[in-house]
mmCIF file of C-alpha atoms and ligand atoms in Angstrom:
data_model
loop_
_atom_site.group_PDB
_atom_site.id
_atom_site.type_symbol
_atom_site.label_atom_id
_atom_site.label_comp_id
_atom_site.label_asym_id
_atom_site.label_seq_id
_atom_site.Cartn_x
_atom_site.Cartn_y
_atom_site.Cartn_z
ATOM 1 C CA UNK D 910 119.718 90.321 113.804
ATOM 2 C CA UNK D 911 120.196 86.934 112.310
ATOM 3 C CA UNK D 912 117.575 85.476 110.121
ATOM 4 C CA UNK D 913 116.815 82.287 112.057
ATOM 5 C CA UNK D 914 114.179 79.699 110.959
ATOM 6 C CA UNK D 915 111.228 79.032 113.172
ATOM 7 C CA UNK D 916 112.761 75.644 114.131
ATOM 8 C CA UNK D 917 116.019 77.280 115.200
ATOM 9 C CA UNK D 918 114.085 79.714 117.376
ATOM 10 C CA UNK D 919 111.962 76.910 118.799
ATOM 11 C CA UNK D 920 115.061 74.746 119.724
ATOM 12 C CA UNK D 921 116.723 77.868 121.234
ATOM 13 C CA UNK D 922 113.747 78.825 123.345
ATOM 14 C CA UNK D 923 112.908 75.248 124.308
ATOM 15 C CA UNK D 924 116.101 73.231 124.065
ATOM 16 C CA UNK D 925 115.771 69.463 124.393
ATOM 17 C CA UNK D 926 118.041 67.265 126.451
ATOM 18 C CA UNK D 927 119.930 69.880 128.375
ATOM 19 C CA UNK D 928 122.421 68.571 130.947
ATOM 20 C CA UNK D 929 124.873 65.821 131.289
ATOM 21 C CA UNK D 930 124.621 62.086 131.798
ATOM 22 C CA UNK D 931 126.604 61.170 134.885
ATOM 23 C CA UNK D 932 127.437 57.585 133.834
ATOM 24 C CA UNK D 933 127.694 58.395 130.147
ATOM 25 C CA UNK D 934 129.106 55.845 127.671
ATOM 26 C CA UNK D 935 130.506 58.627 125.439
ATOM 27 C CA UNK D 936 131.619 62.223 126.181
ATOM 28 C CA UNK D 937 132.696 64.732 123.673
ATOM 29 C CA UNK D 938 133.815 68.297 124.404
ATOM 30 C CA UNK D 939 134.740 70.937 121.871
ATOM 31 C CA UNK D 940 135.466 74.668 121.828
ATOM 32 C CA UNK D 941 136.239 76.731 124.878
ATOM 33 C CA UNK D 942 134.413 79.355 126.817
ATOM 34 C CA UNK D 943 137.375 81.704 126.104
ATOM 35 C CA UNK D 944 136.638 81.348 122.353
ATOM 36 C CA UNK D 945 132.912 82.153 122.859
ATOM 37 C CA UNK D 946 131.546 78.664 122.053
ATOM 38 C CA UNK D 947 131.787 75.444 123.945
ATOM 39 C CA UNK D 948 129.804 72.244 123.789
ATOM 40 C CA UNK D 949 129.767 69.069 125.950
ATOM 41 C CA UNK D 950 127.819 66.123 124.492
ATOM 42 C CA UNK D 951 127.158 62.947 126.478
ATOM 43 C CA UNK D 952 125.306 59.815 125.468
ATOM 44 C CA UNK D 953 124.168 56.549 126.943
ATOM 45 C CA UNK D 954 123.625 53.322 124.992
ATOM 46 C CA UNK D 955 120.900 50.674 125.500
ATOM 47 C CA UNK D 956 121.423 46.925 125.542
ATOM 48 C CA UNK D 957 121.255 46.906 121.772
ATOM 49 C CA UNK D 958 124.065 49.500 121.516
ATOM 50 C CA UNK D 959 121.650 52.183 120.318
ATOM 51 C CA UNK D 960 121.747 55.672 121.796
ATOM 52 C CA UNK D 961 118.985 55.729 124.303
ATOM 53 C CA UNK D 962 119.818 59.141 125.789
ATOM 54 C CA UNK D 963 121.843 62.174 124.777
ATOM 55 C CA UNK D 964 122.430 65.432 126.666
ATOM 56 C CA UNK D 965 124.269 68.566 126.014
ATOM 57 C CA UNK D 966 125.647 71.617 127.742
ATOM 58 C CA UNK D 967 126.377 74.530 125.418
ATOM 59 C CA UNK D 968 127.972 77.933 126.009
ATOM 60 C CA UNK D 969 127.240 79.935 122.886
ATOM 61 C CA UNK D 970 124.721 81.767 120.804
ATOM 62 C CA UNK D 971 121.133 80.889 119.848
ATOM 63 C CA UNK D 972 122.210 78.769 116.873
ATOM 64 C CA UNK D 973 124.859 76.902 118.995
ATOM 65 C CA UNK D 974 122.149 75.966 121.488
ATOM 66 C CA UNK D 975 119.651 75.110 118.753
ATOM 67 C CA UNK D 976 122.263 72.964 116.843
ATOM 68 C CA UNK D 977 123.119 71.015 120.080
ATOM 69 C CA UNK D 978 119.504 70.461 120.885
ATOM 70 C CA UNK D 979 118.761 69.237 117.416
ATOM 71 C CA UNK D 980 121.751 66.940 117.425
ATOM 72 C CA UNK D 981 120.626 65.211 120.619
ATOM 73 C CA UNK D 982 117.260 64.619 119.098
ATOM 74 C CA UNK D 983 118.727 63.320 115.856
ATOM 75 C CA UNK D 984 121.051 60.744 117.409
ATOM 76 C CA UNK D 985 118.562 59.129 119.848
ATOM 77 C CA UNK D 986 117.677 55.609 118.729
ATOM 78 C CA UNK D 987 120.676 55.402 116.296
ATOM 79 C CA UNK D 988 123.603 52.984 116.501
ATOM 80 C CA UNK D 989 126.983 54.612 116.610
ATOM 81 C CA UNK D 990 127.690 53.555 113.056
ATOM 82 C CA UNK D 991 124.514 55.477 112.014
ATOM 83 C CA UNK D 992 125.166 58.383 114.280
ATOM 84 C CA UNK D 993 128.716 58.968 113.063
ATOM 85 C CA UNK D 994 127.366 59.517 109.569
ATOM 86 C CA UNK D 995 125.581 62.709 110.686
ATOM 87 C CA UNK D 996 127.234 65.813 109.172
ATOM 88 C CA UNK D 997 126.965 69.433 110.093
ATOM 89 C CA UNK D 998 124.826 69.907 106.953
ATOM 90 C CA UNK D 999 122.336 67.340 108.389
ATOM 91 C CA UNK D 1000 122.120 69.306 111.558
ATOM 92 C CA UNK D 1001 121.567 72.534 109.698
ATOM 93 C CA UNK D 1002 118.953 70.873 107.411
ATOM 94 C CA UNK D 1003 117.105 69.437 110.423
ATOM 95 C CA UNK D 1004 116.790 73.037 111.651
ATOM 96 C CA UNK D 1005 115.580 74.264 108.255
ATOM 97 C CA UNK D 1006 118.902 75.922 107.598
ATOM 98 C CA UNK D 1007 121.299 78.212 109.475
ATOM 99 C CA UNK D 1008 122.584 81.631 108.453
ATOM 100 C CA UNK D 1009 126.014 81.134 106.747
ATOM 101 C CA UNK D 1010 127.678 83.125 109.504
ATOM 102 C CA UNK D 1011 126.491 80.461 111.929
ATOM 103 C CA UNK D 1012 127.390 77.291 110.158
ATOM 104 C CA UNK D 1013 130.256 76.711 112.613
ATOM 105 C CA UNK D 1014 127.677 75.983 115.294
ATOM 106 C CA UNK D 1015 126.549 72.906 113.359
ATOM 107 C CA UNK D 1016 130.245 71.978 112.772
ATOM 108 C CA UNK D 1017 130.794 72.174 116.552
ATOM 109 C CA UNK D 1018 127.978 69.685 117.038
ATOM 110 C CA UNK D 1019 129.389 67.270 114.504
ATOM 111 C CA UNK D 1020 132.863 67.475 116.057
ATOM 112 C CA UNK D 1021 131.428 66.898 119.579
ATOM 113 C CA UNK D 1022 129.657 63.767 118.334
ATOM 114 C CA UNK D 1023 132.848 62.459 116.689
ATOM 115 C CA UNK D 1024 134.739 63.007 119.918
ATOM 116 C CA UNK D 1025 132.026 61.342 122.007
ATOM 117 C CA UNK D 1026 131.966 58.277 119.731
ATOM 118 C CA UNK D 1027 135.768 58.111 119.836
ATOM 119 C CA UNK D 1028 135.680 58.261 123.605
ATOM 120 C CA UNK D 1029 133.285 55.330 123.778
ATOM 121 C CA UNK D 1030 135.300 53.218 121.282
ATOM 122 C CA UNK D 1031 138.603 54.092 122.830
ATOM 123 C CA UNK D 1032 139.883 55.168 119.424
ATOM 124 C CA UNK D 1033 142.232 58.111 119.062
ATOM 125 C CA UNK D 1034 140.662 61.337 118.212
ATOM 126 C CA UNK D 1035 141.083 62.600 114.677
ATOM 127 C CA UNK D 1036 144.578 64.150 114.233
ATOM 128 C CA UNK D 1037 144.300 67.665 113.042
ATOM 129 C CA UNK D 1038 146.723 68.066 110.219
ATOM 130 C CA UNK D 1039 148.541 71.179 109.031
ATOM 131 C CA UNK D 1040 149.970 74.301 110.380
ATOM 132 C CA UNK D 1041 147.812 76.482 112.658
ATOM 133 C CA UNK D 1042 146.754 79.543 110.863
ATOM 134 C CA UNK D 1043 144.135 80.948 113.238
ATOM 135 C CA UNK D 1044 145.594 80.831 116.731
ATOM 136 C CA UNK D 1045 142.450 82.235 118.308
ATOM 137 C CA UNK D 1046 140.488 79.190 117.267
ATOM 138 C CA UNK D 1047 143.166 76.612 116.601
ATOM 139 C CA UNK D 1048 142.331 76.178 112.903
ATOM 140 C CA UNK D 1049 144.977 74.918 110.460
ATOM 141 C CA UNK D 1050 145.716 75.641 106.810
ATOM 142 C CA UNK D 1051 144.554 72.178 105.868
ATOM 143 C CA UNK D 1052 141.259 72.591 107.600
ATOM 144 C CA UNK D 1053 140.690 75.876 105.864
ATOM 145 C CA UNK D 1054 141.673 74.523 102.421
ATOM 146 C CA UNK D 1055 139.320 71.587 102.914
ATOM 147 C CA UNK D 1056 136.417 73.804 103.931
ATOM 148 C CA UNK D 1057 137.106 76.209 101.073
ATOM 149 C CA UNK D 1058 137.275 73.391 98.536
ATOM 150 C CA UNK D 1059 134.408 71.283 99.742
ATOM 151 C CA UNK D 1060 131.940 74.027 100.528
ATOM 152 C CA UNK D 1061 132.943 76.447 97.821
ATOM 153 C CA UNK D 1062 133.693 79.256 100.278
ATOM 154 C CA UNK D 1063 134.702 82.436 98.463
ATOM 155 C CA UNK D 1064 135.165 85.042 101.206
ATOM 156 C CA UNK D 1065 136.814 85.510 104.500
ATOM 157 C CA UNK D 1066 133.417 85.958 106.158
ATOM 158 C CA UNK D 1067 132.269 82.647 104.757
ATOM 159 C CA UNK D 1068 135.378 80.892 106.193
ATOM 160 C CA UNK D 1069 134.772 82.527 109.549
ATOM 161 C CA UNK D 1070 131.117 81.496 109.411
ATOM 162 C CA UNK D 1071 132.089 77.955 108.699
ATOM 163 C CA UNK D 1072 135.144 77.442 110.964
ATOM 164 C CA UNK D 1073 135.233 80.455 113.250
ATOM 165 C CA UNK D 1074 138.763 81.039 111.902
ATOM 166 C CA UNK D 1075 139.379 84.732 111.638
ATOM 167 C CA UNK D 1076 136.610 85.588 114.091
ATOM 168 C CA UNK D 1077 138.953 86.843 116.885
ATOM 169 C CA UNK D 1078 141.874 89.174 116.736
ATOM 170 C CA UNK D 1079 142.086 89.235 112.940
ATOM 171 C CA UNK D 1080 145.833 88.580 112.699
ATOM 172 C CA UNK D 1081 145.180 85.570 110.490
ATOM 173 C CA UNK D 1082 143.010 87.375 107.935
ATOM 174 C CA UNK D 1083 145.721 87.797 105.296
ATOM 175 C CA UNK D 1084 146.753 84.164 105.476
ATOM 176 C CA UNK D 1085 143.098 82.968 105.212
ATOM 177 C CA UNK D 1086 142.577 85.266 102.298
ATOM 178 C CA UNK D 1087 145.699 83.812 100.571
ATOM 179 C CA UNK D 1088 144.313 80.317 100.943
ATOM 180 C CA UNK D 1089 140.906 81.350 99.476
ATOM 181 C CA UNK D 1090 142.736 83.155 96.651
ATOM 182 C CA UNK D 1091 144.553 79.995 95.721
ATOM 183 C CA UNK D 1092 141.334 78.363 94.897
ATOM 184 C CA UNK D 1093 139.503 81.259 93.355
ATOM 185 C CA UNK D 1094 142.381 82.397 91.208
ATOM 186 C CA UNK D 1095 143.500 78.970 90.120
ATOM 187 C CA UNK D 1096 146.876 78.410 88.536
ATOM 188 C CA UNK D 1097 147.076 81.739 86.793
ATOM 189 C CA UNK D 1098 150.547 82.955 86.028
ATOM 190 C CA UNK D 1099 149.889 86.514 84.821
ATOM 191 C CA UNK D 1100 152.116 89.403 85.600
ATOM 192 C CA UNK D 1101 149.996 90.532 88.604
ATOM 193 C CA UNK D 1102 151.103 93.626 90.417
ATOM 194 C CA UNK D 1103 151.339 93.096 94.101
ATOM 195 C CA UNK D 1104 152.279 95.806 96.528
ATOM 196 C CA UNK D 1105 153.458 97.927 93.658
ATOM 197 C CA UNK D 1106 155.774 95.228 92.315
ATOM 198 C CA UNK D 1107 155.571 93.406 89.025
ATOM 199 C CA UNK D 1108 155.866 89.684 89.163
ATOM 200 C CA UNK D 1109 159.409 89.907 87.826
ATOM 201 C CA UNK D 1110 160.466 92.324 90.570
ATOM 202 C CA UNK D 1111 158.817 90.116 93.163
ATOM 203 C CA UNK D 1112 160.628 87.009 91.939
ATOM 204 C CA UNK D 1113 163.959 88.857 92.062
ATOM 205 C CA UNK D 1114 163.305 90.011 95.601
ATOM 206 C CA UNK D 1115 162.269 86.488 96.668
ATOM 207 C CA UNK D 1116 165.465 85.004 95.139
ATOM 208 C CA UNK D 1117 167.591 87.655 96.792
ATOM 209 C CA UNK D 1118 165.904 87.048 100.160
ATOM 210 C CA UNK D 1119 166.379 83.311 99.791
ATOM 211 C CA UNK D 1120 170.061 83.708 98.930
ATOM 212 C CA UNK D 1121 171.004 86.274 101.585
ATOM 213 C CA UNK D 1122 168.637 85.735 104.446
ATOM 214 C CA UNK D 1123 167.358 82.201 104.378
ATOM 215 C CA UNK D 1124 169.926 79.843 102.731
ATOM 216 C CA UNK D 1125 172.851 80.611 105.031
ATOM 217 C CA UNK D 1126 171.019 79.283 108.086
ATOM 218 C CA UNK D 1127 169.832 76.216 106.248
ATOM 219 C CA UNK D 1128 173.278 75.462 104.790
ATOM 220 C CA UNK D 1129 174.786 75.509 108.303
ATOM 221 C CA UNK D 1130 172.586 72.530 109.169
ATOM 222 C CA UNK D 1131 173.323 70.693 105.863
ATOM 223 C CA UNK D 1132 170.111 71.775 104.183
ATOM 224 C CA UNK D 1133 169.171 74.031 101.293
ATOM 225 C CA UNK D 1134 166.245 75.499 99.478
ATOM 226 C CA UNK D 1135 165.416 76.162 95.808
ATOM 227 C CA UNK D 1136 162.847 78.501 94.339
ATOM 228 C CA UNK D 1137 160.558 76.510 92.002
ATOM 229 C CA UNK D 1138 157.768 78.875 90.978
ATOM 230 C CA UNK D 1139 155.734 81.949 92.064
ATOM 231 C CA UNK D 1140 151.973 82.091 91.477
ATOM 232 C CA UNK D 1141 150.315 85.247 92.739
ATOM 233 C CA UNK D 1142 151.063 85.315 96.454
ATOM 234 C CA UNK D 1143 152.123 81.684 96.656
ATOM 235 C CA UNK D 1144 155.788 80.809 96.485
ATOM 236 C CA UNK D 1145 156.705 77.226 95.666
ATOM 237 C CA UNK D 1146 160.056 75.935 96.947
ATOM 238 C CA UNK D 1147 161.857 72.644 97.099
ATOM 239 C CA UNK D 1148 163.762 71.758 100.253
ATOM 240 C CA UNK D 1149 167.107 69.973 99.778
ATOM 241 C CA UNK D 1150 169.728 68.241 101.764
ATOM 242 C CA UNK D 1151 168.861 67.574 105.405
ATOM 243 C CA UNK D 1152 165.863 69.848 105.165
ATOM 244 C CA UNK D 1153 164.280 67.505 102.630
ATOM 245 C CA UNK D 1154 163.998 64.688 105.177
ATOM 246 C CA UNK D 1155 163.617 66.702 108.358
ATOM 247 C CA UNK D 1156 160.437 66.029 110.336
ATOM 248 C CA UNK D 1157 160.254 69.726 111.261
ATOM 249 C CA UNK D 1158 160.480 70.940 107.679
ATOM 250 C CA UNK D 1159 156.880 72.319 107.741
ATOM 251 C CA UNK D 1160 157.696 74.382 110.758
ATOM 252 C CA UNK D 1161 160.909 75.629 109.111
ATOM 253 C CA UNK D 1162 158.866 76.600 106.043
ATOM 254 C CA UNK D 1163 156.253 78.546 108.046
ATOM 255 C CA UNK D 1164 158.272 80.001 110.867
ATOM 256 C CA UNK D 1165 161.510 80.765 109.053
ATOM 257 C CA UNK D 1166 161.081 80.826 105.247
ATOM 258 C CA UNK D 1167 157.597 82.228 105.003
ATOM 259 C CA UNK D 1168 157.984 84.703 107.900
ATOM 260 C CA UNK D 1169 161.131 86.105 106.326
ATOM 261 C CA UNK D 1170 159.620 86.390 102.839
ATOM 262 C CA UNK D 1171 156.632 88.101 104.339
ATOM 263 C CA UNK D 1172 158.859 90.592 106.080
ATOM 264 C CA UNK D 1173 160.949 91.330 102.990
ATOM 265 C CA UNK D 1174 158.564 90.835 100.030
ATOM 266 C CA UNK D 1175 154.731 90.801 100.583
ATOM 267 C CA UNK D 1176 153.021 90.537 103.971
ATOM 268 C CA UNK D 1177 150.376 87.979 102.848
ATOM 269 C CA UNK D 1178 152.679 85.628 100.879
ATOM 270 C CA UNK D 1179 152.297 81.876 101.401
ATOM 271 C CA UNK D 1180 155.082 79.364 100.972
ATOM 272 C CA UNK D 1181 154.274 75.864 99.645
ATOM 273 C CA UNK D 1182 156.736 72.994 99.475
ATOM 274 C CA UNK D 1183 157.073 71.055 96.210
ATOM 275 C CA UNK D 1184 157.773 67.442 97.055
ATOM 276 C CA UNK D 1185 159.343 65.180 94.452
ATOM 277 C CA UNK D 1186 157.526 61.968 93.777
ATOM 278 C CA UNK D 1187 160.566 59.954 94.957
ATOM 279 C CA UNK D 1188 160.121 61.451 98.432
ATOM 280 C CA UNK D 1189 156.428 60.387 98.643
ATOM 281 C CA UNK D 1190 156.329 56.777 99.699
HETATM 282 S S1 FES I 1340 144.507 84.424 114.917
HETATM 283 FE FE1 FES I 1340 142.679 84.102 113.772
HETATM 284 S S2 FES I 1340 141.291 85.506 114.618
HETATM 285 FE FE2 FES I 1340 143.060 85.681 115.947
#
C-alpha cells in the first residue's frame, strides 16, 4: 500500500473539477488508457485572459486523480504565463508530497497543462528529442538522461517512478540501467570486467565486430565508422564519410551499430556518437 498524504487521499476521494469543458480554450491530453494512465485537461479563460475554469478526466491510480484534481485547483485564477511555470514538483508539493514511485502522475499533469496551453496559443507542442528507449511508454534516451541528471535518480525503480519508463514489458531495463550507470559511474576508465571479459578483451571484440560486421555495410554507402573510446558499457564512435552528415545517423547508430555490438559483445552496451566541433554549427 502506498504511503499517501492526507491531502492526496482527500483529493482522490473528493476530486475537484472532474469533467470536460465543452467550449474549452485549451485542451491537453497525455498518456493512453492502454498504458494505464491517461489525462485530459481542459480550461476556459475569462475576459482578462485568466483561467476561470479547469476540468479534468483521468484514467489512473489514486495519485493520478489527486494530481489532476490539485492541478485544476492550482491553475484557476492564473494567467497562462503564470500557469506554465507550474512544475510537477509544485503539484507534488501542493499535495504534501507523493511516493517516489508515483511522481510520474504529477509529471503527467505538468505535461497535460503544457499541451493545453500550446493548443490555446497554437504553438507547436514540444518536440520530444532522442531515440525511444522505452517503447511501452514512448520515453526517449534524452528524456531519461535529463530526469536522471536533474532529479538525481539512481535506480531503475526511481526512473520508472518518475517517467513510467520501464514499467511495462521490461525490455528496456538494461538500456535504462546503462543510462543511469553513465551518471553514477562518471568517466571512470578502469579495467572493469563485464560479462567475463576484461576491458582489453572487450575493446578487441568491439573492434573486430566493427571491422567485420558493421563497416562493410557503411562503406557500401560511402560512410565509415571509427572507434574512439570505451567507458564501461558505453562505446564512443565517430561517424565518417556520408554517415557523418546523414540525417538518419542516430537511427543507424542505434538500430545497426548498437544492435550488432549488443549481439556480439555485451547485451546492455550503449553506443554514443562523438561529434567533432567543426560539425556543430
Ligand atoms: S519497453 Fe520499456 S517497459 Fe516495455
